[in-house]
mmCIF file of C-alpha atoms in Angstrom:
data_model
loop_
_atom_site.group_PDB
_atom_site.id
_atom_site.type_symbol
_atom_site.label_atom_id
_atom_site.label_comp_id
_atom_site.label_asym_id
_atom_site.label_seq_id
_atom_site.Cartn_x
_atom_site.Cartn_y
_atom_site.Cartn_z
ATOM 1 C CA UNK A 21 -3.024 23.402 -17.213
ATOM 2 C CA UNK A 22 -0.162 21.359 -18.258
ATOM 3 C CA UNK A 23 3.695 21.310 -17.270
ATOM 4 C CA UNK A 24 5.649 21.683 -20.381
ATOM 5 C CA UNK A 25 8.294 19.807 -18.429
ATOM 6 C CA UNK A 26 6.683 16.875 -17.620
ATOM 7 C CA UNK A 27 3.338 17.110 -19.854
ATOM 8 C CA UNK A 28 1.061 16.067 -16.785
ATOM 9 C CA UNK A 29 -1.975 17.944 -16.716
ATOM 10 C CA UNK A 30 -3.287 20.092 -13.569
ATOM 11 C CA UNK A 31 -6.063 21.719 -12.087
ATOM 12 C CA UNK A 32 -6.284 24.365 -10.210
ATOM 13 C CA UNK A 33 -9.092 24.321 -7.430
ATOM 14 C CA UNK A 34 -9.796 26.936 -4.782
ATOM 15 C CA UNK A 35 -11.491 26.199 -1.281
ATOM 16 C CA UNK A 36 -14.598 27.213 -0.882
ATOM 17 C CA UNK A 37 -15.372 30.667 0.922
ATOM 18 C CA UNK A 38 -15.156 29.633 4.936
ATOM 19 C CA UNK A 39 -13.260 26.364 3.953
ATOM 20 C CA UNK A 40 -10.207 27.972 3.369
ATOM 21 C CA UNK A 41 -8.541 24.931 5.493
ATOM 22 C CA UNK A 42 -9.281 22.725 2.723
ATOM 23 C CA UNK A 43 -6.263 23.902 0.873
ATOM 24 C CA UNK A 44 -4.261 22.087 4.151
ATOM 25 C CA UNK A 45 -6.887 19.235 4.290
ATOM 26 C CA UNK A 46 -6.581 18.084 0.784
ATOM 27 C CA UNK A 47 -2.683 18.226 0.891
ATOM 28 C CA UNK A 48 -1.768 16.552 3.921
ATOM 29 C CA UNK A 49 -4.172 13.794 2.883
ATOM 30 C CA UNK A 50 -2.726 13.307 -0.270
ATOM 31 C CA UNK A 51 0.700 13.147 1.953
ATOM 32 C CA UNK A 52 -0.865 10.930 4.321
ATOM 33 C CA UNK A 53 -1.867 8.907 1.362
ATOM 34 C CA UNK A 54 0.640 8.694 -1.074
ATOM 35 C CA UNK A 55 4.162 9.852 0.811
ATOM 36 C CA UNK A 56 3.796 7.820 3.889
ATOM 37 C CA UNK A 57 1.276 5.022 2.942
ATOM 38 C CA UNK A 58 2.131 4.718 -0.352
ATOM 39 C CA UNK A 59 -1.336 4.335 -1.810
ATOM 40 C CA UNK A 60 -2.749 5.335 -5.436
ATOM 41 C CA UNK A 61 -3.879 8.674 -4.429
ATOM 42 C CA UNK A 62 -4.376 12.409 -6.238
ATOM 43 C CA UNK A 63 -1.513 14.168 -6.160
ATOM 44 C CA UNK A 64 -2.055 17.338 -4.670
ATOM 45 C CA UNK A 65 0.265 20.301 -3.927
ATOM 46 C CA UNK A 66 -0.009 23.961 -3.387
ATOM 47 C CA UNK A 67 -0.575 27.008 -5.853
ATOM 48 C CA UNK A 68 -1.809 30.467 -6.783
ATOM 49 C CA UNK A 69 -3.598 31.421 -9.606
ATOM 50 C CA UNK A 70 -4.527 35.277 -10.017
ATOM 51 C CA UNK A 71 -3.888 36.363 -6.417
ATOM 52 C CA UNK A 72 -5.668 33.294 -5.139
ATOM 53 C CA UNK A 73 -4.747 30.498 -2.841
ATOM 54 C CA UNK A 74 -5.793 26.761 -3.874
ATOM 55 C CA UNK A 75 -4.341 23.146 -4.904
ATOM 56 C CA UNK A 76 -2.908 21.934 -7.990
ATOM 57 C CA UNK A 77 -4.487 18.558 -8.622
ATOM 58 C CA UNK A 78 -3.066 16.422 -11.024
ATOM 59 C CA UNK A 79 -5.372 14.681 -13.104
ATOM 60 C CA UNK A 80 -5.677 10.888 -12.484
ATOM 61 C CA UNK A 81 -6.628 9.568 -15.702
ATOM 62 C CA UNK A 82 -5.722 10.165 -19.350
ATOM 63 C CA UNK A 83 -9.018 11.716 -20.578
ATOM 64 C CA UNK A 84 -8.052 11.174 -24.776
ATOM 65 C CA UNK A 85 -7.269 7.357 -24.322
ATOM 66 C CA UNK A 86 -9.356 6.398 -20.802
ATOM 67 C CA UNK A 87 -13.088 6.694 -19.875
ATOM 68 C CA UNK A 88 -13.187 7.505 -16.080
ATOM 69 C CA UNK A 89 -17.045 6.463 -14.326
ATOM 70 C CA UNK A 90 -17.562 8.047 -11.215
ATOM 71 C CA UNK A 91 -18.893 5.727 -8.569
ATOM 72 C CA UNK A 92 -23.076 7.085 -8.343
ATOM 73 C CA UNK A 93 -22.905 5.894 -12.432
ATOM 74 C CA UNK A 94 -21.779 2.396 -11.344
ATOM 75 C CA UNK A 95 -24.486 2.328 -8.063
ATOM 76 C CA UNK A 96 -27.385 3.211 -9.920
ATOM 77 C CA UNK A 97 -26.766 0.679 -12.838
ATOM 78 C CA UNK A 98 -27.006 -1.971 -9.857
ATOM 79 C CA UNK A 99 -29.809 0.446 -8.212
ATOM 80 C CA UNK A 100 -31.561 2.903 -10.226
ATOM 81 C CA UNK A 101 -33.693 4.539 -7.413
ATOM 82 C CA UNK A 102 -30.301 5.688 -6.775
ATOM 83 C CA UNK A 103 -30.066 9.639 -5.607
ATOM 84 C CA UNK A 104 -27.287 11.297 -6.501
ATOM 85 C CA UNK A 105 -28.137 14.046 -4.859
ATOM 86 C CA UNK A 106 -28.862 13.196 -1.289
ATOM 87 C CA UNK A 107 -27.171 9.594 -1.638
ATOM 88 C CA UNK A 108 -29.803 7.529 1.150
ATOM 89 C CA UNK A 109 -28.868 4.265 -0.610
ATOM 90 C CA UNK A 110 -25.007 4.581 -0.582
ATOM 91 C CA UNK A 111 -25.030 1.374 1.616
ATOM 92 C CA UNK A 112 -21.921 -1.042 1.919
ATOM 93 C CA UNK A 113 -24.615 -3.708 0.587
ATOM 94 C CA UNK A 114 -24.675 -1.487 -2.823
ATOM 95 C CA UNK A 115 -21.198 -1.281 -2.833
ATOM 96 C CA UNK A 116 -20.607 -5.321 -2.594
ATOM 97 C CA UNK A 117 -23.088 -5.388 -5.781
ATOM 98 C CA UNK A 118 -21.526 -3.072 -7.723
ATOM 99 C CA UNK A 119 -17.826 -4.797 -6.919
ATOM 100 C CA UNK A 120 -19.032 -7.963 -8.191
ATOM 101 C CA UNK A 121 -20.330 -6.658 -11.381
ATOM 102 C CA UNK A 122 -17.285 -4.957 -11.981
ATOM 103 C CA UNK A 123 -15.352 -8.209 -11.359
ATOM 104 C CA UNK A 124 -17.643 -9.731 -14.033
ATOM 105 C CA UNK A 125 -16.529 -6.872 -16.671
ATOM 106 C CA UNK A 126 -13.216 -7.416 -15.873
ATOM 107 C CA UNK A 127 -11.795 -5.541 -12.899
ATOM 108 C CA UNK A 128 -9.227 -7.937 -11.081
ATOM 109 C CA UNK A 129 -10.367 -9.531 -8.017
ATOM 110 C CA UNK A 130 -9.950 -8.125 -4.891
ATOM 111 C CA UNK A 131 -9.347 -4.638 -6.315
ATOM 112 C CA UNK A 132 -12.903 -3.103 -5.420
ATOM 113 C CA UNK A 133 -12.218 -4.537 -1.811
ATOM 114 C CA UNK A 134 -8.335 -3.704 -1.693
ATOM 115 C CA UNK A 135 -9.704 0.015 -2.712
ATOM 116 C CA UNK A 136 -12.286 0.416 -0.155
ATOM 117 C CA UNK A 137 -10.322 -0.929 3.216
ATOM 118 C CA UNK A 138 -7.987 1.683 2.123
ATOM 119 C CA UNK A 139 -10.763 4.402 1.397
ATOM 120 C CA UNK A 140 -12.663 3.352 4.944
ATOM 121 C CA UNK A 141 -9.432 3.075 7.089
ATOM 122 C CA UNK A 142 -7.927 6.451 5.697
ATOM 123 C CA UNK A 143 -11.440 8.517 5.874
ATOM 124 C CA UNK A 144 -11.320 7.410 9.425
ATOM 125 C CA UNK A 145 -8.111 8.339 10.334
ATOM 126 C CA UNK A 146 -8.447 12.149 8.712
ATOM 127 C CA UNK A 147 -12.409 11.884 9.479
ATOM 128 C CA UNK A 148 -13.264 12.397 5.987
ATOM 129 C CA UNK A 149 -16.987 12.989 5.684
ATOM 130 C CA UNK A 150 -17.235 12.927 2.356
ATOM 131 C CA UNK A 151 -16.650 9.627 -0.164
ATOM 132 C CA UNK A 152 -19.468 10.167 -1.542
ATOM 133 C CA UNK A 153 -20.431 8.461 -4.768
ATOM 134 C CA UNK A 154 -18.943 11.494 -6.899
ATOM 135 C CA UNK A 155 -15.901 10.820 -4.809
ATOM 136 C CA UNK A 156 -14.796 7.472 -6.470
ATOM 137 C CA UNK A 157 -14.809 5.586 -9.730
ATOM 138 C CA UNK A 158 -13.239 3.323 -12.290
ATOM 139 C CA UNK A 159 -10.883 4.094 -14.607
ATOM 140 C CA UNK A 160 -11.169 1.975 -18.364
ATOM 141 C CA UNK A 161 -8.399 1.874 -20.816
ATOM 142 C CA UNK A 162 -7.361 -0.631 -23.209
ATOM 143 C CA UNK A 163 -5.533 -2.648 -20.778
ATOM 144 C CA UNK A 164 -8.828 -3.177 -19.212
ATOM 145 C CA UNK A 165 -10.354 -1.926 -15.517
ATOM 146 C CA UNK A 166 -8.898 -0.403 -12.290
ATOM 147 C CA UNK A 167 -10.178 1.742 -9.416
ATOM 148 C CA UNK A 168 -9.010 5.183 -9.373
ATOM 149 C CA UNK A 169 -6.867 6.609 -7.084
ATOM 150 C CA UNK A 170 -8.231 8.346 -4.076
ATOM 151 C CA UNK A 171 -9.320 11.757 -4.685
ATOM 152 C CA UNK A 172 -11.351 14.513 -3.372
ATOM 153 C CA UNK A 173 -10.253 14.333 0.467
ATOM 154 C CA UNK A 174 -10.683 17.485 1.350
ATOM 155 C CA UNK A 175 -13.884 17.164 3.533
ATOM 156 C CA UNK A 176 -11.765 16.507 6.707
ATOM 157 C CA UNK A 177 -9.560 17.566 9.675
ATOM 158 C CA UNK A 178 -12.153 19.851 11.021
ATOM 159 C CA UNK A 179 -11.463 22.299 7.139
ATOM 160 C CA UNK A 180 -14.754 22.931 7.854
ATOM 161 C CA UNK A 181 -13.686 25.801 11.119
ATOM 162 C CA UNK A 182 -12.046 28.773 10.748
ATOM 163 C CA UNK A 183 -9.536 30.078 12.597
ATOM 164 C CA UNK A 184 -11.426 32.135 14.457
ATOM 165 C CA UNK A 185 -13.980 29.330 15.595
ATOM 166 C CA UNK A 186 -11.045 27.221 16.171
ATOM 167 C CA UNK A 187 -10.017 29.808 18.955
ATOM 168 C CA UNK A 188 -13.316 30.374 20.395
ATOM 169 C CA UNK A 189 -14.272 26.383 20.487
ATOM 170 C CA UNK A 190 -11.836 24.299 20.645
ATOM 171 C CA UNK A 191 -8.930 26.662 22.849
ATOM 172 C CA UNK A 192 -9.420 27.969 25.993
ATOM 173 C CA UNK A 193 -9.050 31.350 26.970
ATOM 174 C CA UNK A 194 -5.378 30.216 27.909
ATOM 175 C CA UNK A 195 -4.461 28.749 24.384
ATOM 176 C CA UNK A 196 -4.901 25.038 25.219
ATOM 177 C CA UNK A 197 -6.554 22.467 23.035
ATOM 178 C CA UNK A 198 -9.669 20.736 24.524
ATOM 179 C CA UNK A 199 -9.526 17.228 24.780
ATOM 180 C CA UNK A 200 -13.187 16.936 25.288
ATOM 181 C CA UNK A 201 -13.687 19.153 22.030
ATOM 182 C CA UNK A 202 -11.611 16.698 20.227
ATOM 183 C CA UNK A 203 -13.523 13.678 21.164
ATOM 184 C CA UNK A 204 -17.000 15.485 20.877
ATOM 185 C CA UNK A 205 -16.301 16.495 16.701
ATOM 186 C CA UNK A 206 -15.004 12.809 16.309
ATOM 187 C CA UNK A 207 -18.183 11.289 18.227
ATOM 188 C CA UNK A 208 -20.332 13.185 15.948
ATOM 189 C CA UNK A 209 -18.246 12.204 12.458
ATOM 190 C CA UNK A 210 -20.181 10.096 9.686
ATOM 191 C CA UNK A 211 -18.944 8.572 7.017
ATOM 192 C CA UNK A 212 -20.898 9.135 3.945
ATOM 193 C CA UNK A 213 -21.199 4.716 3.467
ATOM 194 C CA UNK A 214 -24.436 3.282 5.210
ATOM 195 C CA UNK A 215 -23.668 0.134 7.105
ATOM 196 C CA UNK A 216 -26.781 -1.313 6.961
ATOM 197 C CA UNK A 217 -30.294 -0.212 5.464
ATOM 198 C CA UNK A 218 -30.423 3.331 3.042
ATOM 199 C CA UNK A 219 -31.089 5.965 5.268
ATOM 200 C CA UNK A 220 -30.669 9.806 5.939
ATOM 201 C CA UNK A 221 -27.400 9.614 7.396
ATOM 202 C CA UNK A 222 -24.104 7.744 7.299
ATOM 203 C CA UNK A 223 -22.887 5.679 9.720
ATOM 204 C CA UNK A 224 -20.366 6.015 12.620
ATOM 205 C CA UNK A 225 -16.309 5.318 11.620
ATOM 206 C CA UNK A 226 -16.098 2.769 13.744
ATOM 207 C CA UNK A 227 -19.762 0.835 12.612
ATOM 208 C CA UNK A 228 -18.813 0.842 8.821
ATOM 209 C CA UNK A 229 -15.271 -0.536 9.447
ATOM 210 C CA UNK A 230 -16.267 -3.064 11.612
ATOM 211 C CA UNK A 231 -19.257 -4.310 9.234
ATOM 212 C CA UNK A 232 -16.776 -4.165 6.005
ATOM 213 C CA UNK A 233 -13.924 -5.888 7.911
ATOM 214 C CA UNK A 234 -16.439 -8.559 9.039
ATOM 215 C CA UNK A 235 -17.363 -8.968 4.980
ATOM 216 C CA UNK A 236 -13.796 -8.512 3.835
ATOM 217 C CA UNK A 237 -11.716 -9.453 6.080
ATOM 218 C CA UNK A 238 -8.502 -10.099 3.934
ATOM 219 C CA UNK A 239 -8.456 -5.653 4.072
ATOM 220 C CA UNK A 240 -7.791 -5.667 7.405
ATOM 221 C CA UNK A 241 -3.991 -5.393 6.245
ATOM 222 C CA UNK A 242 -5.097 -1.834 5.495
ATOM 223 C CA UNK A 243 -6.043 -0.649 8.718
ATOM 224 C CA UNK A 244 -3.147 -2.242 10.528
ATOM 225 C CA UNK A 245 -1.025 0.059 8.098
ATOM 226 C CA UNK A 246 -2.812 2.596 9.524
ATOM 227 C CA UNK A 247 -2.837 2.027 13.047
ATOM 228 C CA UNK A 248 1.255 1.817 13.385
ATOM 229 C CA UNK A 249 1.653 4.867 11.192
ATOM 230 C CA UNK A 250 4.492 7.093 12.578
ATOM 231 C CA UNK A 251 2.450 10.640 12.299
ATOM 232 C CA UNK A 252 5.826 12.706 13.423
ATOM 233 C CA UNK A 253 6.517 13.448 9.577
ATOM 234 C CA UNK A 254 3.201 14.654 9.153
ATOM 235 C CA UNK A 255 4.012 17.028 11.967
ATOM 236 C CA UNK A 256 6.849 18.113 10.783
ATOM 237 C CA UNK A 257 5.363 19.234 7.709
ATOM 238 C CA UNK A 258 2.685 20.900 9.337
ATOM 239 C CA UNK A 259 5.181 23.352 11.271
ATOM 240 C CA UNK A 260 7.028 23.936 7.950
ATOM 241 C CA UNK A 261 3.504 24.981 6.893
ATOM 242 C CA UNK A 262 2.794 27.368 9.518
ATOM 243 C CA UNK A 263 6.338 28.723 9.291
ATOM 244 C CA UNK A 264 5.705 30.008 5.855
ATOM 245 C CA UNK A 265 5.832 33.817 6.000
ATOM 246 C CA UNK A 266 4.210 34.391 2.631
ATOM 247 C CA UNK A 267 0.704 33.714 2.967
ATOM 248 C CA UNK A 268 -1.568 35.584 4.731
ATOM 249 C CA UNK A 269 -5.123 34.473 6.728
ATOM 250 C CA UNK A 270 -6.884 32.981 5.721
ATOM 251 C CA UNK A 271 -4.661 30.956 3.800
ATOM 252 C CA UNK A 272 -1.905 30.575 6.286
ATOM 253 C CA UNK A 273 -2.274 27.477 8.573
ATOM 254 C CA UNK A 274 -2.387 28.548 12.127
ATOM 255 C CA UNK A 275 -0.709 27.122 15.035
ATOM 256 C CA UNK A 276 -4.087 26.352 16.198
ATOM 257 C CA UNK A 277 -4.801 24.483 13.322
ATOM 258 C CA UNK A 278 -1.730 22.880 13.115
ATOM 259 C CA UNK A 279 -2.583 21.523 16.603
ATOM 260 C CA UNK A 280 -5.707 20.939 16.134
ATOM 261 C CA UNK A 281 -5.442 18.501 12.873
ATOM 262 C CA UNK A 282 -2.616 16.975 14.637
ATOM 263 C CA UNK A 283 -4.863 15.993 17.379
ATOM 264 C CA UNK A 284 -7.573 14.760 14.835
ATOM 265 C CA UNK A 285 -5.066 12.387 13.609
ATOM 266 C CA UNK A 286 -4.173 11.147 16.963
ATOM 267 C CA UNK A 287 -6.995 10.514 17.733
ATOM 268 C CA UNK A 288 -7.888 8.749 14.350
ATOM 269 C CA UNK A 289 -5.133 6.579 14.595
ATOM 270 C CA UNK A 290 -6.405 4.989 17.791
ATOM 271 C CA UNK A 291 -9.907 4.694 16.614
ATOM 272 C CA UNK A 292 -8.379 2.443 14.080
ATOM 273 C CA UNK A 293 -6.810 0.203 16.865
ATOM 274 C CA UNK A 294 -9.892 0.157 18.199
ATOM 275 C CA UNK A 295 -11.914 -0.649 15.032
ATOM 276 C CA UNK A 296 -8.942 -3.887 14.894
ATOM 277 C CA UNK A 297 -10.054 -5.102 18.381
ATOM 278 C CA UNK A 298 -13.292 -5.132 17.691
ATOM 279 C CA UNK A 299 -13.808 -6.675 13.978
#
């Protein structure tokens, strides 16, 4: 869809059924992102199509005059027993490859690297799961190459529990977050990058960020962005959010929720003080 106003072009995408909390996800990290960090992200806000509740993303690229190359294209040039599917050999070794061949075609130096300590140090502070290799890419025009903005951030916050498993897991019977339930869900968080070797899974936050900032150090400006972040606004925008009397569950973002992310982030935030001490 396009706004006659403005002539950007939208999409409208819906949650999937049980991740209705990706509507919240997606926006506050395209907040997070662009309002407060001010980082190339998607620009993401809230809408309803036929009755139903989802995002309006704008589109990042201009698709008549710009080829866009999603990031599993680019890794299995460099790799091709590359699967896009399961993604084993999405390794941070890959990804140094693939930034020096795109530095070779003409991508400005330092912008693969600028674009991933921002990628790794905001996936850890939301505890995004999912930058995959579908989740990134290049953008060519005639003015040459650049990374894409961040996009596709959903996968994070906890969007993945419902209200009602919100209330029965992480509350007590009284209504009080869990600290310990907080600090379990991060302990278990991967992100999709392998540190070292392909493998089944990805690794920890904190063991990809330390391993890139040990390569790239010069991105470690990144993550101290990150780590004196003021979150309050964030907040504030949360309890607008749950204020809103207009949407219904499970669309409407609990107070549980609200708490809950809020405590993600929190948390996030120090595990990126703690990524600086140790790198």
């Amino acid at each position: 869809m396009i706004d006659p106003e403005t002539e950007k072009t939208f999409v409208f995408k819906e949650p999937k059924q049980g991740r209705e909390g990706q509507i919240w996800s997606e926006l506050l990290a395209s907040y997070i992102a662009g309002d407060l960090l001010d980082w190339p992200v998607q620009h993401v806000s809230l809408g309803v199509r036929a009755g139903k509740v989802g995002n309006l993303m704008q589109y990042i690229y201009n698709d008549q005059e710009e080829t866009f190359t999603e990031g599993w294209q680019l890794c299995r040039d460099i790799d091709p027993e590359y699967d896009i599917e399961k993604g084993h050999r999405h390794t941070l070794e890959l990804l140094t490859r693939v930034g020096a061949r795109l530095e070779r075609d003409g991508l400005s130096a330092g912008a693969f690297s600028e674009f991933w300590g921002r990628a790794f140090a905001l996936d850890t502070l939301i505890s995004n799961t999912d930058r995959h290799a579908e989740n990134w890419a290049i953008i060519e025009s005639v003015d040459g190459l650049r990374m894409a903005p961040l996009y596709d951030n959903a996968t994070s916050m906890g969007c993945e529990w419902t209200d009602e498993s919100l209330s029965a897991r992480w509350f007590t019977s009284n209504g009080d977050l869990q600290d310990s339930k907080v600090e379990s869900y991060l302990s278990k968080g991967r992100h999709h990058v392998r540190a070292g070797d392909p493998g089944r899974h990805g690794s920890p936050f904190e063991e990809i960020c330390v391993k890139f900032l040990s390569v790239h150090p010069a991105q470690r400006s990144s993550f101290e962005t990150v780590a004196e972040l003021d979150l309050q606004p964030v907040f504030t925008l949360m309890a607008q959010i749950v204020a809103m009397g207009d949407l219904s569950p499970p669309y409407r973002m609990s107070r549980n929720r609200s708490e809950q992310i809020g405590a993600v982030l929190k948390q996030g935030r120090e595990r990126i003080k703690n990524i600086l001490t140790q790198e």
